Short mmCIF file of C-alpha atoms in Angstrom, two decimals:
data_model
loop_
_atom_site.label_atom_id
_atom_site.label_comp_id
_atom_site.label_asym_id
_atom_site.label_seq_id
_atom_site.Cartn_x
_atom_site.Cartn_y
_atom_site.Cartn_z
CA MET A 1 -83.20 -35.30 -202.20
CA PRO A 2 -84.55 -34.16 -198.98
CA THR A 3 -82.83 -34.01 -195.52
CA SER A 4 -84.76 -36.54 -193.40
CA ASP A 5 -84.87 -35.31 -190.00
CA GLU A 6 -82.40 -38.18 -188.40
CA GLU A 7 -79.70 -36.45 -190.37
CA ILE A 8 -80.97 -32.88 -189.65
CA ALA A 9 -80.78 -33.77 -185.57
CA LEU A 10 -77.17 -35.88 -186.29
CA LEU A 11 -76.07 -32.95 -187.52
CA ARG A 12 -77.32 -30.58 -184.65
CA ALA A 13 -75.62 -32.73 -181.99
CA GLU A 14 -72.74 -32.91 -183.98
CA ASN A 15 -72.75 -29.23 -184.05
CA ARG A 16 -73.41 -28.57 -180.35
CA LEU A 17 -70.34 -31.33 -179.46
CA LEU A 18 -68.12 -28.61 -181.30
CA ARG A 19 -69.20 -26.02 -180.29
CA ALA A 20 -68.54 -27.35 -176.91
CA GLN A 21 -64.99 -28.51 -178.09
CA ALA A 22 -64.45 -25.02 -178.84
CA GLY A 23 -65.54 -23.60 -175.90
CA GLU A 24 -63.11 -26.19 -174.21
CA ARG A 25 -60.31 -24.89 -176.15
CA GLU A 26 -61.16 -21.51 -175.89
CA GLN A 27 -60.96 -22.40 -171.68
CA GLU A 28 -57.68 -23.82 -172.25
CA ALA A 29 -56.34 -21.00 -174.16
CA HIS A 30 -57.25 -18.61 -172.06
CA ASP A 31 -56.05 -20.67 -169.02
CA LEU A 32 -52.59 -20.76 -171.09
CA ARG A 33 -52.40 -17.43 -171.34
CA GLY A 34 -52.81 -16.82 -167.82
CA GLU A 35 -50.31 -19.59 -167.23
CA ASN A 36 -48.49 -17.46 -169.88
CA GLU A 37 -48.13 -14.21 -168.01
CA ASP A 38 -47.57 -15.76 -164.67
CA LEU A 39 -44.28 -17.24 -166.51
CA ARG A 40 -43.52 -14.12 -167.71
CA ALA A 41 -44.01 -12.28 -164.24
CA LYS A 42 -42.09 -14.99 -162.40
CA LEU A 43 -39.16 -15.11 -165.18
CA ALA A 44 -39.11 -10.92 -164.09
CA VAL A 45 -38.76 -11.53 -160.64
CA LEU A 46 -35.96 -14.54 -161.31
CA GLU A 47 -34.25 -12.01 -163.86
CA GLN A 48 -34.40 -9.24 -161.49
CA ARG A 49 -32.57 -11.89 -158.73
CA ILE A 50 -29.77 -12.76 -160.88
CA GLU A 51 -29.36 -8.92 -161.87
CA ARG A 52 -28.80 -8.32 -158.62
CA MET A 53 -26.42 -11.35 -157.51
CA CYS A 54 -24.69 -10.15 -160.90
CA LYS A 55 -24.25 -6.58 -159.31
CA ARG A 56 -23.07 -7.83 -155.92
CA LEU A 57 -20.41 -10.83 -157.58
CA TYR A 58 -19.19 -8.62 -159.95
CA GLY A 59 -20.24 -4.70 -159.63
CA TRP A 60 -18.38 -2.70 -157.39
CA SER A 61 -18.64 -3.49 -153.19
CA SER A 62 -17.15 -2.06 -150.54
CA GLU A 63 -17.60 -5.47 -147.83
CA ARG A 64 -15.87 -8.13 -150.75
CA HIS A 65 -12.88 -10.22 -148.99
CA HIS A 66 -9.53 -10.72 -151.22
CA PRO A 67 -9.18 -14.74 -150.66
CA GLY A 68 -5.93 -14.31 -148.92
CA GLN A 69 -8.05 -12.48 -145.92
CA GLN A 70 -9.37 -15.75 -145.30
CA ARG A 71 -5.98 -17.46 -143.92
CA VAL A 72 -5.44 -14.65 -141.00
CA ASP A 73 -6.81 -15.49 -137.90
CA LEU A 74 -8.04 -12.73 -135.44
CA ASP A 75 -6.30 -10.51 -133.27
CA ILE A 76 -9.23 -9.21 -130.69
CA ALA A 77 -8.90 -11.93 -128.70
CA ALA A 78 -9.79 -15.62 -127.73
CA ASP A 79 -8.67 -15.19 -123.68
CA VAL A 80 -6.50 -13.21 -122.56
CA PRO A 81 -3.50 -14.69 -120.97
CA ALA A 82 -2.76 -14.29 -116.64
CA ASP A 83 0.16 -12.35 -117.01
CA PRO A 84 0.00 -10.09 -120.27
CA ALA A 85 3.01 -8.69 -119.32
CA THR A 86 5.32 -11.53 -119.31
CA ALA A 87 4.79 -12.15 -123.49
CA VAL A 88 7.45 -9.13 -125.17
CA THR A 89 10.70 -10.47 -126.72
CA VAL A 90 12.93 -8.90 -129.48
CA ALA A 91 14.92 -9.71 -132.41
CA GLU A 92 18.25 -11.69 -131.60
CA GLY A 93 21.40 -9.69 -131.15
CA SER A 94 19.57 -7.12 -129.31
CA ALA A 95 20.39 -5.63 -125.80
CA PRO A 96 18.13 -6.75 -123.06
CA ALA A 97 16.54 -3.90 -120.99
CA ALA A 98 17.43 -3.18 -117.41
CA GLY A 99 14.30 -3.69 -115.80
CA GLY A 100 14.19 -4.07 -112.01
CA THR A 101 17.48 -3.64 -111.58
CA LEU A 102 19.50 -1.54 -108.50
CA SER A 103 22.62 0.78 -110.12
CA PRO A 104 24.90 2.64 -108.12
CA LEU A 105 25.24 6.08 -108.87
CA PRO A 106 26.53 7.52 -111.68
CA ALA A 107 24.03 5.58 -113.26
CA THR A 108 24.25 4.99 -116.83
CA ASP A 109 21.96 5.79 -120.01
CA ARG A 110 23.46 2.90 -122.01
CA ALA A 111 19.90 0.45 -123.02
CA GLY A 112 21.78 -2.57 -122.67
CA ASP A 113 24.32 -4.70 -121.45
CA ALA A 114 26.92 -6.10 -123.95
CA ALA A 115 27.61 -9.23 -121.95
CA THR A 116 23.79 -10.83 -122.73
CA ARG A 117 23.32 -9.94 -126.28
CA SER A 118 24.01 -12.55 -127.81
CA GLY A 119 20.21 -14.36 -126.08
CA THR A 120 22.46 -16.42 -123.48
CA SER A 121 22.23 -17.39 -120.29
CA ALA A 122 24.48 -16.34 -118.00
CA ALA A 123 25.78 -19.80 -117.90
CA GLY A 124 25.99 -19.97 -121.95
CA LYS A 125 23.22 -22.24 -122.30
CA ARG A 126 20.24 -21.01 -124.09
CA PRO A 127 16.89 -21.44 -122.78
CA GLN A 128 15.57 -25.03 -123.14
CA ALA A 129 12.94 -26.10 -125.70
CA GLY A 130 9.19 -25.29 -125.54
CA ARG A 131 9.79 -22.72 -122.42
CA HIS A 132 9.06 -18.88 -122.49
CA PRO A 133 12.00 -17.59 -123.48
CA GLY A 134 10.94 -14.74 -120.83
CA ARG A 135 11.88 -11.20 -121.42
CA ARG A 136 14.02 -10.73 -124.37
CA ALA A 137 16.75 -7.59 -124.39
CA LEU A 138 15.48 -3.76 -125.71
CA PRO A 139 17.04 -2.81 -129.12
CA ALA A 140 20.56 -1.08 -128.33
CA ASP A 141 19.60 1.39 -130.83
CA ALA A 142 16.69 2.66 -129.80
CA GLU A 143 16.29 6.13 -128.43
CA VAL A 144 15.91 6.34 -125.05
CA VAL A 145 14.05 8.79 -122.83
CA VAL A 146 14.69 8.86 -118.92
CA GLU A 147 12.41 9.50 -116.31
CA GLU A 148 13.49 9.98 -113.37
CA ILE A 149 11.28 9.97 -110.28
CA THR A 150 12.39 11.17 -106.52
CA VAL A 151 11.04 11.03 -103.05
CA PRO A 152 10.34 14.76 -101.68
CA GLU A 153 12.79 15.37 -98.39
CA HIS A 154 10.05 15.44 -95.75
CA GLU A 155 8.75 11.86 -97.11
CA ARG A 156 12.43 10.32 -96.73
CA MET A 157 13.02 10.45 -92.81
CA ASP A 158 15.14 8.21 -91.29
CA ALA A 159 13.98 7.53 -87.13
CA ASP A 160 15.97 10.05 -86.20
CA GLY A 161 14.58 12.83 -88.83
CA GLN A 162 17.53 12.83 -90.72
CA PRO A 163 16.91 12.86 -94.42
CA LEU A 164 17.90 9.86 -96.08
CA PRO A 165 20.98 10.76 -99.18
CA LEU A 166 20.24 8.85 -102.00
CA LEU A 167 22.03 5.70 -101.82
CA ALA A 168 21.29 4.37 -105.96
CA TRP A 169 18.36 4.37 -108.68
CA ARG A 170 16.32 1.75 -109.40
CA THR A 171 15.39 1.46 -112.98
CA CYS A 172 13.25 -0.17 -115.43
CA ASP A 173 12.63 0.10 -119.00
CA LYS A 174 9.36 -0.16 -120.57
CA TRP A 175 8.72 0.15 -124.38
CA ASP A 176 6.55 3.99 -125.35
CA TYR A 177 5.59 5.45 -127.62
CA ARG A 178 5.31 8.67 -129.28
CA PRO A 179 3.44 9.33 -132.48
CA GLY A 180 5.66 7.85 -135.10
CA VAL A 181 7.96 6.70 -133.23
CA TYR A 182 8.85 3.54 -130.63
CA LEU A 183 11.39 4.33 -128.30
CA VAL A 184 12.73 3.32 -124.47
CA ARG A 185 11.55 4.55 -121.99
CA ARG A 186 13.55 4.61 -119.06
CA ILE A 187 12.34 4.95 -115.22
CA ARG A 188 14.98 5.63 -113.00
CA ARG A 189 13.29 5.57 -109.60
CA ALA A 190 15.39 6.99 -106.51
CA VAL A 191 16.55 5.24 -103.21
CA TYR A 192 17.22 6.56 -100.27
CA GLY A 193 18.58 4.63 -97.43
CA ARG A 194 22.59 4.95 -95.35
CA PRO A 195 25.08 2.64 -97.07
CA PHE A 196 24.80 -0.94 -96.23
CA SER A 197 22.32 -0.28 -94.31
CA ASP A 198 19.09 -3.14 -94.25
CA ALA A 199 16.67 -2.80 -97.11
CA LEU A 200 13.83 -2.55 -94.96
CA ASP A 201 15.96 1.20 -93.70
CA ARG A 202 15.39 2.22 -97.38
CA ILE A 203 12.91 4.36 -99.15
CA VAL A 204 12.03 4.14 -102.89
CA ALA A 205 10.51 5.87 -104.97
CA ALA A 206 6.74 5.33 -105.87
CA GLN A 207 6.53 2.54 -109.68
CA PRO A 208 4.22 5.52 -111.91
CA ALA A 209 0.74 4.86 -112.49
CA CYS A 210 0.24 2.17 -115.49
CA LEU A 211 -2.97 0.13 -116.65
CA ILE A 212 -0.41 -2.59 -116.89
CA PRO A 213 1.70 -2.11 -113.58
CA GLN A 214 3.90 -4.51 -114.29
CA GLY A 215 4.05 -4.82 -118.13
CA LYS A 216 6.55 -3.82 -120.38
CA MET A 217 4.18 -1.27 -122.16
CA THR A 218 3.47 2.10 -120.83
CA ASP A 219 -0.55 3.59 -121.39
CA ALA A 220 0.94 5.53 -124.41
CA ALA A 221 2.02 2.18 -126.29
CA LEU A 222 -1.09 0.59 -124.58
CA ILE A 223 -3.10 2.63 -126.19
CA HIS A 224 -1.48 3.15 -129.43
CA THR A 225 -2.26 -0.53 -129.88
CA VAL A 226 -5.90 -0.07 -129.23
CA VAL A 227 -6.44 3.20 -131.31
CA GLU A 228 -4.39 1.18 -134.51
CA LYS A 229 -6.62 -1.27 -134.00
CA PHE A 230 -9.72 0.19 -133.94
CA ALA A 231 -9.85 3.50 -135.16
CA ASP A 232 -7.45 2.70 -138.04
CA HIS A 233 -8.82 -0.58 -138.68
CA LEU A 234 -4.73 -2.32 -138.41
CA PRO A 235 -5.08 -5.70 -137.28
CA LEU A 236 -2.66 -7.25 -134.30
CA TYR A 237 -0.76 -9.14 -136.58
CA ARG A 238 0.18 -6.04 -138.42
CA GLN A 239 0.86 -4.38 -135.62
CA GLN A 240 2.85 -7.09 -134.69
CA GLN A 241 5.04 -7.24 -138.38
CA ARG A 242 5.66 -3.50 -138.32
CA ALA A 243 6.27 -3.56 -134.75
CA GLY A 244 9.06 -6.55 -135.64
CA ARG A 245 10.82 -4.53 -138.65
CA THR A 246 12.06 -2.33 -135.67
CA GLY A 247 13.30 -4.86 -133.39
CA ILE A 248 10.62 -5.34 -131.74
CA HIS A 249 9.13 -8.67 -131.20
CA LEU A 250 5.20 -8.36 -129.45
CA SER A 251 3.35 -11.93 -128.86
CA ARG A 252 0.04 -11.75 -129.99
CA SER A 253 -1.49 -12.20 -126.63
CA THR A 254 0.98 -9.62 -125.42
CA LEU A 255 -1.42 -6.83 -128.20
CA VAL A 256 -4.36 -8.48 -126.75
CA GLY A 257 -3.37 -7.60 -123.31
CA HIS A 258 -3.61 -4.47 -124.39
CA ILE A 259 -6.86 -4.46 -125.44
CA ALA A 260 -7.62 -6.27 -122.45
CA ALA A 261 -6.03 -3.20 -120.17
CA VAL A 262 -7.30 -0.38 -121.69
CA ALA A 263 -10.76 -1.97 -122.43
CA ARG A 264 -10.95 -2.01 -118.77
CA ALA A 265 -10.12 1.32 -117.26
CA PHE A 266 -12.57 2.36 -119.36
CA THR A 267 -15.36 0.44 -118.66
CA PRO A 268 -17.31 2.94 -116.03
CA ILE A 269 -16.89 5.44 -118.94
CA TYR A 270 -18.61 3.01 -120.81
CA ASP A 271 -21.31 2.50 -118.40
CA VAL A 272 -21.85 5.90 -118.11
CA ILE A 273 -22.19 7.08 -122.00
CA ALA A 274 -24.63 3.75 -122.30
CA ASP A 275 -26.45 5.22 -119.82
CA ARG A 276 -27.45 8.63 -121.03
CA VAL A 277 -27.62 7.14 -124.05
CA ARG A 278 -30.79 5.08 -122.60
CA ARG A 279 -32.14 8.53 -121.08
CA ALA A 280 -32.13 10.25 -124.25
CA ARG A 281 -35.41 11.27 -125.88
CA PHE A 282 -34.57 9.73 -129.12
CA VAL A 283 -32.19 6.17 -129.70
CA HIS A 284 -31.13 5.16 -133.16
CA LEU A 285 -30.53 1.07 -133.49
CA ASP A 286 -29.10 -0.92 -136.09
CA ASP A 287 -26.75 -4.08 -135.91
CA THR A 288 -24.14 -5.62 -138.27
CA PRO A 289 -23.22 -9.13 -138.23
CA VAL A 290 -19.38 -10.34 -137.25
CA LYS A 291 -17.74 -13.70 -137.09
CA LEU A 292 -17.76 -15.55 -133.28
CA LEU A 293 -14.73 -18.17 -133.51
CA ASP A 294 -16.39 -21.28 -132.31
CA PRO A 295 -14.07 -23.97 -131.41
CA GLY A 296 -16.39 -25.90 -130.18
CA ARG A 297 -17.50 -26.36 -133.30
CA GLY A 298 -14.64 -25.45 -135.40
CA HIS A 299 -15.62 -22.77 -137.19
CA THR A 300 -17.33 -18.91 -136.90
CA ALA A 301 -20.52 -18.15 -136.05
CA THR A 302 -22.54 -14.83 -136.52
CA ALA A 303 -22.63 -12.78 -133.99
CA ARG A 304 -23.85 -9.27 -133.81
CA ILE A 305 -22.80 -5.47 -132.96
CA TRP A 306 -25.54 -3.37 -131.79
CA VAL A 307 -25.67 0.56 -131.93
CA TYR A 308 -27.62 3.03 -129.82
CA ARG A 309 -27.07 6.69 -131.00
CA SER A 310 -28.42 9.98 -129.31
CA GLU A 311 -28.03 13.14 -130.55
CA HIS A 312 -24.79 13.16 -128.65
CA GLU A 313 -23.49 10.16 -127.90
CA THR A 314 -23.05 6.56 -129.21
CA ALA A 315 -22.79 2.58 -127.18
CA PHE A 316 -21.87 -0.06 -128.95
CA GLN A 317 -23.42 -3.78 -127.92
CA PHE A 318 -22.05 -7.01 -128.46
CA THR A 319 -24.07 -10.18 -128.25
CA ALA A 320 -23.37 -13.99 -129.43
CA THR A 321 -26.81 -13.90 -131.48
CA ARG A 322 -29.28 -11.45 -133.33
CA GLU A 323 -32.35 -12.39 -130.61
CA GLY A 324 -34.62 -8.98 -130.18
CA ARG A 325 -34.06 -9.87 -126.34
CA HIS A 326 -30.30 -8.11 -126.19
CA PRO A 327 -31.75 -4.78 -127.21
CA ALA A 328 -34.95 -4.86 -125.51
CA GLU A 329 -32.55 -5.58 -122.29
CA PHE A 330 -30.09 -3.26 -123.15
CA LEU A 331 -33.28 -0.29 -123.62
CA ARG A 332 -35.45 -1.86 -120.62
CA ASP A 333 -38.12 0.55 -119.16
CA TYR A 334 -37.13 2.77 -122.42
CA ARG A 335 -40.36 5.28 -123.26
CA GLY A 336 -38.99 7.51 -126.22
CA PHE A 337 -38.49 6.91 -129.42
CA ILE A 338 -36.71 4.49 -131.43
CA VAL A 339 -35.23 4.61 -134.97
CA ALA A 340 -34.89 1.48 -136.72
CA ASP A 341 -35.54 -1.16 -139.64
CA ALA A 342 -38.45 -3.39 -139.88
CA TYR A 343 -36.42 -5.99 -138.03
CA ALA A 344 -39.27 -8.32 -136.30
CA GLY A 345 -36.93 -8.92 -133.21
CA HIS A 346 -37.43 -5.14 -132.44
CA GLU A 347 -41.52 -5.27 -132.09
CA ARG A 348 -40.83 -6.35 -128.15
CA LEU A 349 -39.19 -2.49 -127.67
CA TYR A 350 -42.91 -0.64 -128.79
CA GLY A 351 -45.68 -0.44 -127.15
CA PRO A 352 -48.11 1.86 -125.17
CA ASP A 353 -46.23 2.27 -122.12
CA ALA A 354 -43.11 0.95 -123.96
CA ALA A 355 -41.24 2.84 -126.54
CA THR A 356 -42.52 4.14 -130.46
CA PRO A 357 -40.87 2.73 -133.48
CA VAL A 358 -39.65 5.26 -135.95
CA GLY A 359 -39.39 4.52 -139.50
CA CYS A 360 -36.32 5.30 -141.95
CA TRP A 361 -37.31 6.67 -144.97
CA ALA A 362 -33.67 6.04 -146.56
CA HIS A 363 -34.55 2.19 -146.07
CA VAL A 364 -37.51 2.70 -148.26
CA ARG A 365 -35.88 5.08 -150.95
CA ARG A 366 -33.44 2.54 -151.35
CA LYS A 367 -35.15 -0.27 -152.22
CA PHE A 368 -37.03 1.98 -154.31
CA HIS A 369 -33.99 3.44 -156.00
CA GLU A 370 -32.45 -0.50 -157.01
CA ILE A 371 -35.51 -0.39 -159.92
CA HIS A 372 -35.65 2.75 -160.32
CA GLU A 373 -33.63 2.62 -163.64
CA ARG A 374 -36.45 0.12 -165.02
CA ASP A 375 -39.21 1.50 -163.55
CA PRO A 376 -41.00 4.49 -163.70
CA PHE A 377 -43.11 4.47 -160.97
CA ALA A 378 -39.92 3.06 -158.55
CA ALA A 379 -38.19 6.57 -160.57
CA ARG A 380 -41.32 8.40 -159.43
CA MET A 381 -41.24 7.33 -155.82
CA VAL A 382 -37.89 8.33 -155.96
CA ASP A 383 -37.99 11.73 -156.31
CA ASP A 384 -40.61 12.41 -154.42
CA ILE A 385 -38.17 10.89 -151.27
CA GLN A 386 -35.37 13.16 -152.55
CA ARG A 387 -37.92 16.02 -151.92
CA LEU A 388 -38.54 14.99 -148.17
CA TYR A 389 -34.81 15.02 -148.24
CA ALA A 390 -35.02 18.81 -149.31
CA ILE A 391 -36.75 19.85 -147.26
CA GLU A 392 -35.52 18.52 -144.37
CA HIS A 393 -32.56 20.03 -145.49
CA ASP A 394 -33.36 23.65 -145.58
CA LEU A 395 -34.28 23.17 -142.13
CA ALA A 396 -31.46 22.13 -141.00
CA LEU A 397 -30.35 26.01 -139.59
CA VAL A 398 -33.83 25.80 -137.55
CA ASP A 399 -32.97 25.05 -133.89
CA ASP A 400 -36.29 25.49 -132.36
CA ASP A 401 -38.24 21.91 -132.46
CA ASP A 402 -41.53 23.64 -132.46
CA GLU A 403 -40.67 25.78 -135.79
CA ARG A 404 -39.37 23.08 -137.67
CA GLN A 405 -42.82 20.63 -136.43
CA ARG A 406 -44.79 23.48 -137.76
CA MET A 407 -42.63 23.40 -140.94
CA ARG A 408 -42.34 19.99 -141.74
CA ARG A 409 -46.85 19.85 -141.36
CA GLY A 410 -46.66 22.55 -143.73
CA ARG A 411 -44.61 21.52 -146.18
CA ALA A 412 -43.73 17.81 -146.23
CA GLY A 413 -47.63 17.20 -145.00
CA PRO A 414 -49.00 17.37 -148.19
CA LEU A 415 -46.62 15.67 -149.95
CA LEU A 416 -46.49 12.52 -147.60
CA ILE A 417 -50.75 12.74 -148.09
CA GLN A 418 -49.89 12.26 -151.88
CA LEU A 419 -47.13 9.33 -151.95
CA ARG A 420 -49.51 7.34 -149.36
CA ARG A 421 -52.29 7.48 -152.27
CA ARG A 422 -49.79 6.33 -154.78
CA LEU A 423 -48.75 3.41 -152.80
CA ASP A 424 -52.21 2.55 -151.79
CA ASP A 425 -53.25 2.69 -155.99
CA ALA A 426 -50.11 0.92 -157.06
CA ARG A 427 -50.52 -1.85 -154.85
CA ILE A 428 -53.62 -3.09 -156.72
CA GLY A 429 -52.80 -5.63 -159.15
CA MET A 430 -49.19 -5.60 -158.45
CA LEU A 431 -47.41 -8.94 -158.22
CA PRO A 432 -46.33 -8.73 -154.79
CA ALA A 433 -43.36 -10.82 -155.35
CA SER A 434 -41.50 -8.86 -157.76
CA ASP A 435 -39.20 -6.24 -157.05
CA LEU A 436 -41.79 -3.33 -157.46
CA GLY A 437 -44.30 -4.95 -155.21
CA HIS A 438 -41.70 -6.10 -152.35
CA ALA A 439 -41.05 -1.84 -152.53
CA ILE A 440 -44.41 -0.81 -152.09
CA ALA A 441 -45.03 -3.29 -149.28
CA TYR A 442 -42.60 -2.51 -147.54
CA ALA A 443 -43.11 1.19 -147.26
CA LEU A 444 -47.09 0.57 -146.61
CA ALA A 445 -46.29 -1.80 -144.12
CA ARG A 446 -43.88 1.23 -142.29
CA TRP A 447 -45.95 3.83 -142.67
CA HIS A 448 -47.38 4.11 -139.39
CA ALA A 449 -43.44 4.04 -138.14
CA LEU A 450 -42.65 6.61 -141.50
CA THR A 451 -45.03 9.55 -139.94
CA PRO A 452 -44.19 10.74 -136.84
CA TYR A 453 -41.55 12.71 -137.68
CA LEU A 454 -43.50 14.95 -138.22
CA ASP A 455 -45.15 16.30 -135.43
CA HIS A 456 -41.90 15.81 -133.23
CA GLY A 457 -39.18 18.47 -134.68
CA PHE A 458 -36.80 16.80 -132.69
CA LEU A 459 -36.80 13.42 -134.87
CA PRO A 460 -34.94 12.75 -137.81
CA ILE A 461 -35.72 11.83 -140.76
CA ASP A 462 -34.01 8.63 -141.03
CA ASN A 463 -31.66 6.13 -139.20
CA ASN A 464 -28.29 6.88 -141.35
CA PRO A 465 -26.69 8.06 -138.04
CA ALA A 466 -26.33 4.25 -137.09
CA GLU A 467 -25.21 3.04 -140.78
CA ASN A 468 -23.02 5.26 -140.09
CA ALA A 469 -21.81 4.25 -137.18
CA LEU A 470 -21.46 0.93 -137.70
CA ARG A 471 -19.17 1.45 -140.76
CA PRO A 472 -16.61 1.17 -138.83
CA TRP A 473 -17.00 -2.29 -137.73
CA ALA A 474 -17.68 -3.32 -141.59
CA VAL A 475 -14.04 -1.64 -142.89
CA GLY A 476 -12.52 -3.47 -139.81
CA ARG A 477 -14.24 -7.56 -140.05
CA LYS A 478 -12.27 -7.62 -143.62
CA ASN A 479 -9.36 -6.85 -142.14
CA TRP A 480 -9.35 -8.97 -138.81
CA LEU A 481 -12.53 -11.49 -139.98
CA PHE A 482 -13.50 -12.84 -136.60
CA ILE A 483 -13.45 -12.30 -132.93
CA GLY A 484 -11.81 -14.57 -130.84
CA SER A 485 -13.88 -14.98 -127.83
CA HIS A 486 -17.16 -13.19 -126.09
CA ALA A 487 -14.96 -11.36 -124.06
CA GLY A 488 -12.94 -10.40 -126.88
CA GLY A 489 -16.29 -9.63 -128.46
CA GLU A 490 -17.59 -7.07 -125.14
CA ARG A 491 -14.31 -5.50 -124.88
CA ALA A 492 -13.78 -4.28 -128.78
CA ALA A 493 -17.49 -3.01 -127.67
CA ILE A 494 -16.41 -0.58 -125.15
CA VAL A 495 -13.26 0.82 -126.78
CA ALA A 496 -15.08 1.20 -130.38
CA THR A 497 -17.69 2.98 -127.85
CA LEU A 498 -14.82 4.98 -126.70
CA ILE A 499 -13.26 5.50 -130.13
CA GLU A 500 -16.51 6.46 -132.23
CA ASN A 501 -17.80 8.86 -129.55
CA CYS A 502 -14.31 10.92 -130.15
CA ARG A 503 -14.99 10.80 -133.44
CA MET A 504 -18.20 12.56 -132.71
CA GLN A 505 -16.96 15.05 -131.18
CA GLY A 506 -14.37 15.62 -133.26
CA ILE A 507 -11.49 14.75 -130.59
CA ASP A 508 -8.25 12.84 -131.19
CA PRO A 509 -8.88 9.57 -129.43
CA TYR A 510 -5.07 8.22 -128.70
CA ALA A 511 -5.10 12.32 -126.91
CA TYR A 512 -8.37 11.28 -125.48
CA MET A 513 -7.67 8.10 -123.95
CA LEU A 514 -3.93 9.60 -122.96
CA ASP A 515 -5.18 11.66 -121.13
CA THR A 516 -8.01 10.22 -119.82
CA ALA A 517 -5.85 7.42 -117.99
CA ALA A 518 -3.64 10.13 -116.37
CA LEU A 519 -6.98 10.90 -114.74
CA LEU A 520 -8.16 7.35 -114.05
CA HIS A 521 -4.81 6.68 -112.30
CA ARG A 522 -4.95 10.07 -110.04
CA GLY A 523 -8.18 8.30 -108.72
CA CYS A 524 -10.53 10.72 -110.61
CA THR A 525 -14.39 8.88 -110.21
CA ASP A 526 -16.38 11.13 -111.66
CA TYR A 527 -17.30 9.23 -115.06
CA ASP A 528 -19.49 11.34 -116.09
CA ALA A 529 -16.88 14.34 -116.67
CA LEU A 530 -14.13 11.69 -118.11
CA THR A 531 -16.82 11.24 -121.45
CA PRO A 532 -15.84 12.07 -124.92
CA LEU A 533 -18.93 14.69 -124.56
CA ALA A 534 -17.31 16.48 -121.43
CA GLN A 535 -13.99 16.61 -122.54
CA ALA A 536 -14.96 18.13 -125.78
CA GLN A 537 -17.85 20.50 -123.78
CA ARG A 538 -15.25 21.97 -121.33
CA ALA A 539 -12.39 22.76 -124.67
CA ASP A 540 -16.14 24.86 -126.27
CA ARG A 541 -16.18 26.59 -122.72
CA ILE A 542 -12.21 27.20 -122.67
CA VAL A 543 -11.88 28.60 -126.70
CA GLY A 544 -15.32 30.31 -126.03
#
């Protein structure tokens, strides 16, 4: 039976409708495929994040904390007591010091008086509860080294021009330190005068200079505390425990006072080092977080330790925040090259009339190295960056900056051109949120700072020296946990600066600080000549 025109029109309309519906379904399928690809990409990003978090949580890390450490408070000091010398005590049953006494001739070398070993007062009563017990006795079995201080004959004449005879010794005992052992240094100052004469007519040998003049510690003991704290990363509470096992009970405030006294004495030398770093032709800049006790809030805040490192010297700075104004103030008017990471706060340091940024190839390599096992492009980037470092290794023995610049351009220049082209090509179609996308974007964003080292032979290829200088802080903060006050942080930066410069020059920090303290006591104000660098240069000239 022939089909009517109406049926044909109806079928054609139905066909058009079905075609339209098929097109819609095809578009929906296309959209779903695109959405599926996006979800897969996002899933890959999330899996990468989970992998990184698992590595941090379960993998080996040199900065992990043990739970027991969280219950230990710091040592670097809230505020130093007005008289840090008054907080030294010893175990019960120990003998008292003879500090400040006037003993007749002949003097004995005994460490104490048996009458007071019980810890009672002259009246047979113990100090009232809540009061400071005062200075307790030094252990009777401690090694005693006697130091006698006399007055030259021409300086002890009486009114008639006759030399005053030795009348007595004024004796005081101080804790001293000799590498490996604590001992008592008994200082006996000669007292000259006539028997039964007025005290005003007597002449007493001068007290030896000390960082804490009226304290119970010699400079050697003070400096030993500081070196163990900042060079050996031994917290003050552990030093306190160790001293207690030998019969010496040192309060935390006493040890804090040691740090304060040393930092105060060496501040002029720190200032000289910082000024010389500011005058260097390039400066490594980096920072690391430290916890700062915030008594007002009942918890800790995140403070910062900044490192400024030149070719030969290093200076640390403590700040309560990570604001960019802190390095800007430290490096005010600096016109050289600053080797640093991509922290946005550093941007105020750079400009036509300011410093020139220099990037860090180690940071670039690190981002590709994190994913090189699962991404062939990242693995190739790591290999090529390693070739840049191989070139630097070959140039390490080239002393002439111009020659090093020429060789860098000839060998590293073509490789950098290839790297840039490869990064530009890989960026096309790359998901920005992926790990590889982040690594590529970082390298391209910092490219202007990653190439100046080609044009200046003296510039380094990375910022590793600054990171290495901050490693002791990473080790130390695992032990002392937080800084007690802003003043304590500034003192820590000063002392750590001295110790780091000693490390750079291969100098024993204990010997350096002890020798330098003696020079400061003698009135030396040529602080440029007292830095670790100056001492190392003098030693080289003597050896040469």
